[in-house]
Every structure is written in C-alpha cells, then in structure tokens.
Amino acid sequence: MILTLNINGQGAEQITLDPAAITLAGADIDVDAAAVATEIQTRVRALGTAAAYQGFGCSYDAPSNRFSLTTPEDDSTASVVVYDGTLATLLRLDAAQTATLTGAALASTGTLFSSGVSGLPSLSDTSLTLNIDNLGDITITLDLTTLTLAGTNAADGQRVALAIQNAVRAVDARIGSYKDFSCSYNSSRQFVLRSGSSAIRQSGLAVTDGALADLLGLNAADTPLLTPGRQQEQGTAAVMPLVTLGTLAQGEQLLGGGANPPTANDYNAFYGNVLRKVRDVSILLLPGQAWPQSGPHAIIDESLAHCERMANRMLIVDPPKGLELTQAATVAQLGLPTSTYSVLYYPWVDVANPFYNADTNPNASTTLSVAPSAFAAGIWAKTDGRRGVWKAPAGVEARINGAAALAYKVEELEQDQLNPLGVNCYRSMPNYGAVVWGSRTLATKADPEWRYVPVRRTAIFIEQSIFNGIQWSVFEPNDEPLWGALRSNIGSFMNGLFRAGAFQGATANEAYFVRCGLGDTMTQGDIDRGQVIVIVGFAPLKPAEFVIVRIQQKVAQQ
C-alpha cells in the first residue's frame, strides 16, 4: 500500500507499506495501529538525510483514535501534506476526513416538522448556534416561510437540512469550514452535520442546546455522535537567518526570550564599531523605534548623530503609531529633529497579514500595520534604479504597492499644513491608489538649501562617487598634472550626470563646476600636509542656488 507525502515542501514522496513486514496482533487495534505508525516513520526516515525526513515522527493516539504525523521546523515553516489515496483513507488522513456530528434518530411516527406540538411552526425561536472547527459560535435562523414544508417527514427533513446548510455557507465564503459545510437528513431519521474543511488546527463540531437543536436531535441530552476530522497545524516559529561571507544558511530559531532590548548605548556601540566601517550604507531605518509622542528618543538621536557624522546616509524616521497629524501645531508638539539627514513619512500603512488563513488561522487579523519608513526605503531604491537619485521619490510613479489601506486619510488641507514642515504624506489618489506625496527633509525650515530629499541624496551620491573614483591619486605627486587630471576626470563624471538630467541649467557651465588648484582650493600648507582638495558645485533640480561639495584626499603617501 502506498502513502504519498510532502514534508516541509521537499516535494511529493511515496512510501510503500508491506503488511507482511508488519507484525500485526489482529486482536488489538491499538497495538496494530502503533505498529503501522512505527513502520510509516521508518519508511519516511529512509527517504533521505534531510532534517525534514530524519526528524519526521508518526504515532498513534489510542484515546482519540488518531494517527499523528509531525516534522521538525528545519526552515521558516514546517508542514506535512498527505495526498489522497487508499492508505490515506484507511488511516483517516485524506482530505475527506472532516468533523461530523450525527444527531439522535428522530421518532418513527407522527409529523415531525410541518405541524404538531413539537413541529417547527410551534417554535418561538428557530435559531441554531454552532461552533465549527473551533472558529467560534455562529448563529443561524431558519425562515419558515421559505421552507414550504409538505408534511412528509423524509422530504421535509431534507428541506430543513438544506436550509441549515445554506445558512451556514453564507456566514463567510472565505472560510472552508463554512463554505463547504454540509447538512443532510438520512434514512435513519438523523441529521448529519459535516465541516467543510480538513485543513484546520482543531477539528470539531458542536451545537448549543436550544429549541431547534432539540427538535433536530442535536441537544446534549440526545448524545449526538461527534467524529473529529483531520487536523493540520503548520509550524510558524520565527527564525533568524544566518548570513556570512559566501554562505546563506538557516540560523538560530528565535526563542521568544525576555532579555532586555538594546539601549541607546548599544546602538551607539554598534554604529561606532561596526556600521561606520560600511561605507555603502545610504539609508537607515529603525524598525520598532517610532518617534514617541512624548518622552525621550535616545535611540533615534544616536542614529541621527551617526548619519550626521558619516555624512553619507539618511535616517527615515517613523511618526508615532496611532497619532493623526492634522495641523502644524500637532507636528510642532512632537519636537521632531531638524537635521538635513532626517526624513519622515506619514501615516502608517495597513497590509495583508501573511499569517492570516481563512482555514487554518481565521482568528488572526486580516491586516497588519506597517511603519511608513519601510515603504519609503523601497520607493527610494526603486526610483534610484529607474530614474536616479536626483529624481524625487514621490508622485504618481511612487505607488505604495501592497497597501491595503492608509491609517489616516490625508486631504489637501492636511497636505498644505504638513508638507512645509517636512512631513511627507502618503495619499490615496484617484486612479493611482496610495502614493507618496512629498519629498522633503525635516530641515525644510531650518536649512532650506537641503529642504529636498533628492538634493541631499544627490550631494551624497556625487561626493561618494568622486571619493571612490579618485583613489588612484593617493600616491601621485601633488602638483598641477594631478590637479588637471582630477578636474578632467571629475568633470567628465559631472557632465555625464548633466546629460542624464541630474542638474538644472541649459549648459554645463550653468549646471556644475569643478575646481582644484593652488590658491583656489588649496594653500601651500594643504599641499605640505599631503592633501588635495577638490570643490565641486552643482545646481540641483529644485533650488536655483549652487550646492557645494568639498572632497579632500590624502596624496603623496609613501
């Protein structure tokens, strides 16, 4: 007999059980079932050396009369899928194994439904309360005017069963336990209720005592027979990936410990000892560290100080969660930073909850609230790749993909209040959905030269590109040939940006300049100290004034 499984997404595998190879007692079903479970476990572990196979377990629980298949969490999730087949049906592991509740047999004589003292018309309450697969109580009510009961028990029983089935299915079409729920009235005069799903965490079906439940033989005193169905539970423990140079592997599972979270001093140590050595970082986010409505914000302060010291990266700050910003006074009360390296987006964004599942996890929230910085960083990166850092990451091109809703709606009045303060708003625009509608730094008023995000980021891009591109000059003599070569090389780079549309101005002279020379950018003292200084200016696309970038390099080193 063949059993087909897929363990931890490894792919469908077949194992074959040979009854002749299993010692079966015959007289004791529990002993025989345990022997079958042991054989299944042995066969699966023989499939390979993967942890999914070697850690696989199969057991039989006599009290519940169930086979249980388990697997270790060797990846971000763990799962066991059993495909339908003869052996799967024998072990009650096939998809048809849903929870069933069979009521007591009704009276064999008399008119049961259409009339009589205990018939449906005599009931003052025709509601029925059920709990299917532990999803919580639901209550349905039968409309007697639509049943058209004819007085024939068999036909009327089937009409009542169909009405119950349709009412339950209408509760929530997204949940399999309801969507495919069935109710029937059999020849033994019993109502049989069946869950619509076998892919659930807890299989079961219960009916709350009531007048209608009593008429249907489903009250507790009637001792209806419950047959639980197949249950599935997927592992979802959080896992921290382990990434080392040249290696991408699964790391340590997070145990949900209660250790103290990192402090501002911890962040400061990390920035000073680790992150300052990584020059390629250009965007810094702080998940879980939104700007507070009141009180200290030491971690954000340390992070912003790091960005200012490095002068090559920007911090995207998150606003307080649950706070609606409607006017300038509300923003002023927050005391936001005014650094040219700080940016803030608003509001928070609701996205689909990846852990919600209509069948296996229906009680979970359908959406999660995500900090706006996450979307902003992604849009920055996308805009950089498509248009360049000089293009403002905003407008109808900057759509917030994956947004189910915005926490607060920003209209023109709020936009006019918030934008001048450097609060970049997410807005829902007709025909475009949620988009970024602002591209200012928090230095909008304190330092107008750097009021725009693309201006600050373009300056960082130019400075870093030039610095990395003139490393060849380190051991060159610090004289006019070197200065001329630097002016030429950097000028070519700037001209390429000008042609790409990075600067304002009709001609190259209006768009940028490059200066390097004795008496211009350097003194003899600078040369004696082995320093070559290049000054580059460019006209950014928004402000009309030139933005000056000063690059200093050590040369003539031995």
PDB file of N, CA and C in Angstrom, residues 483 486-487 491 512-518 520-522 533-537:
ATOM      1  N   TRP A 483      46.240  67.845 -10.419  1.00  0.00           N
ATOM      2  CA  TRP A 483      45.057  68.680 -10.292  1.00  0.00           C
ATOM      3  C   TRP A 483      44.291  68.732 -11.614  1.00  0.00           C
ATOM      4  N   LEU A 486      42.471  65.476 -12.116  1.00  0.00           N
ATOM      5  CA  LEU A 486      41.276  65.397 -11.275  1.00  0.00           C
ATOM      6  C   LEU A 486      40.141  66.244 -11.848  1.00  0.00           C
ATOM      7  N   ARG A 487      40.492  67.466 -12.308  1.00  0.00           N
ATOM      8  CA  ARG A 487      39.453  68.317 -12.899  1.00  0.00           C
ATOM      9  C   ARG A 487      38.842  67.649 -14.125  1.00  0.00           C
ATOM     10  N   GLY A 491      35.183  66.248 -14.003  1.00  0.00           N
ATOM     11  CA  GLY A 491      34.351  66.981 -14.955  1.00  0.00           C
ATOM     12  C   GLY A 491      33.609  66.042 -15.890  1.00  0.00           C
ATOM     13  N   TYR A 512      27.089  72.898 -13.365  1.00  0.00           N
ATOM     14  CA  TYR A 512      28.073  72.417 -12.392  1.00  0.00           C
ATOM     15  C   TYR A 512      29.416  73.095 -12.635  1.00  0.00           C
ATOM     16  N   PHE A 513      30.312  72.969 -11.656  1.00  0.00           N
ATOM     17  CA  PHE A 513      31.704  73.376 -11.839  1.00  0.00           C
ATOM     18  C   PHE A 513      32.587  72.459 -11.019  1.00  0.00           C
ATOM     19  N   VAL A 514      33.848  72.363 -11.427  1.00  0.00           N
ATOM     20  CA  VAL A 514      34.852  71.563 -10.716  1.00  0.00           C
ATOM     21  C   VAL A 514      36.093  72.428 -10.565  1.00  0.00           C
ATOM     22  N   ARG A 515      36.561  72.591  -9.337  1.00  0.00           N
ATOM     23  CA  ARG A 515      37.746  73.415  -9.079  1.00  0.00           C
ATOM     24  C   ARG A 515      38.752  72.624  -8.265  1.00  0.00           C
ATOM     25  N   CYS A 516      40.019  72.782  -8.637  1.00  0.00           N
ATOM     26  CA  CYS A 516      41.101  72.135  -7.892  1.00  0.00           C
ATOM     27  C   CYS A 516      42.411  72.818  -8.285  1.00  0.00           C
ATOM     28  N   GLY A 517      43.092  73.428  -7.328  1.00  0.00           N
ATOM     29  CA  GLY A 517      44.351  74.073  -7.656  1.00  0.00           C
ATOM     30  C   GLY A 517      44.892  74.902  -6.508  1.00  0.00           C
ATOM     31  N   LEU A 518      46.192  75.200  -6.567  1.00  0.00           N
ATOM     32  CA  LEU A 518      46.856  76.019  -5.564  1.00  0.00           C
ATOM     33  C   LEU A 518      46.332  77.453  -5.660  1.00  0.00           C
ATOM     34  N   ASP A 520      43.400  78.323  -5.153  1.00  0.00           N
ATOM     35  CA  ASP A 520      41.961  78.275  -5.414  1.00  0.00           C
ATOM     36  C   ASP A 520      41.261  77.425  -4.356  1.00  0.00           C
ATOM     37  N   THR A 521      41.619  76.159  -4.323  1.00  0.00           N
ATOM     38  CA  THR A 521      41.013  75.270  -3.324  1.00  0.00           C
ATOM     39  C   THR A 521      42.010  74.843  -2.251  1.00  0.00           C
ATOM     40  N   MET A 522      43.304  75.124  -2.492  1.00  0.00           N
ATOM     41  CA  MET A 522      44.331  74.672  -1.546  1.00  0.00           C
ATOM     42  C   MET A 522      45.338  75.773  -1.284  1.00  0.00           C
ATOM     43  N   ILE A 533      42.552  69.027  -2.429  1.00  0.00           N
ATOM     44  CA  ILE A 533      41.174  69.412  -2.140  1.00  0.00           C
ATOM     45  C   ILE A 533      40.485  69.786  -3.445  1.00  0.00           C
ATOM     46  N   VAL A 534      39.362  69.143  -3.694  1.00  0.00           N
ATOM     47  CA  VAL A 534      38.556  69.411  -4.878  1.00  0.00           C
ATOM     48  C   VAL A 534      37.214  69.969  -4.413  1.00  0.00           C
ATOM     49  N   ILE A 535      36.775  71.029  -5.042  1.00  0.00           N
ATOM     50  CA  ILE A 535      35.455  71.588  -4.745  1.00  0.00           C
ATOM     51  C   ILE A 535      34.583  71.433  -5.979  1.00  0.00           C
ATOM     52  N   VAL A 536      33.456  70.809  -5.777  1.00  0.00           N
ATOM     53  CA  VAL A 536      32.506  70.558  -6.864  1.00  0.00           C
ATOM     54  C   VAL A 536      31.193  71.240  -6.508  1.00  0.00           C
ATOM     55  N   GLY A 537      30.632  71.984  -7.438  1.00  0.00           N
ATOM     56  CA  GLY A 537      29.328  72.609  -7.230  1.00  0.00           C
ATOM     57  C   GLY A 537      28.353  72.142  -8.287  1.00  0.00           C
TER      58      GLY A 537
END
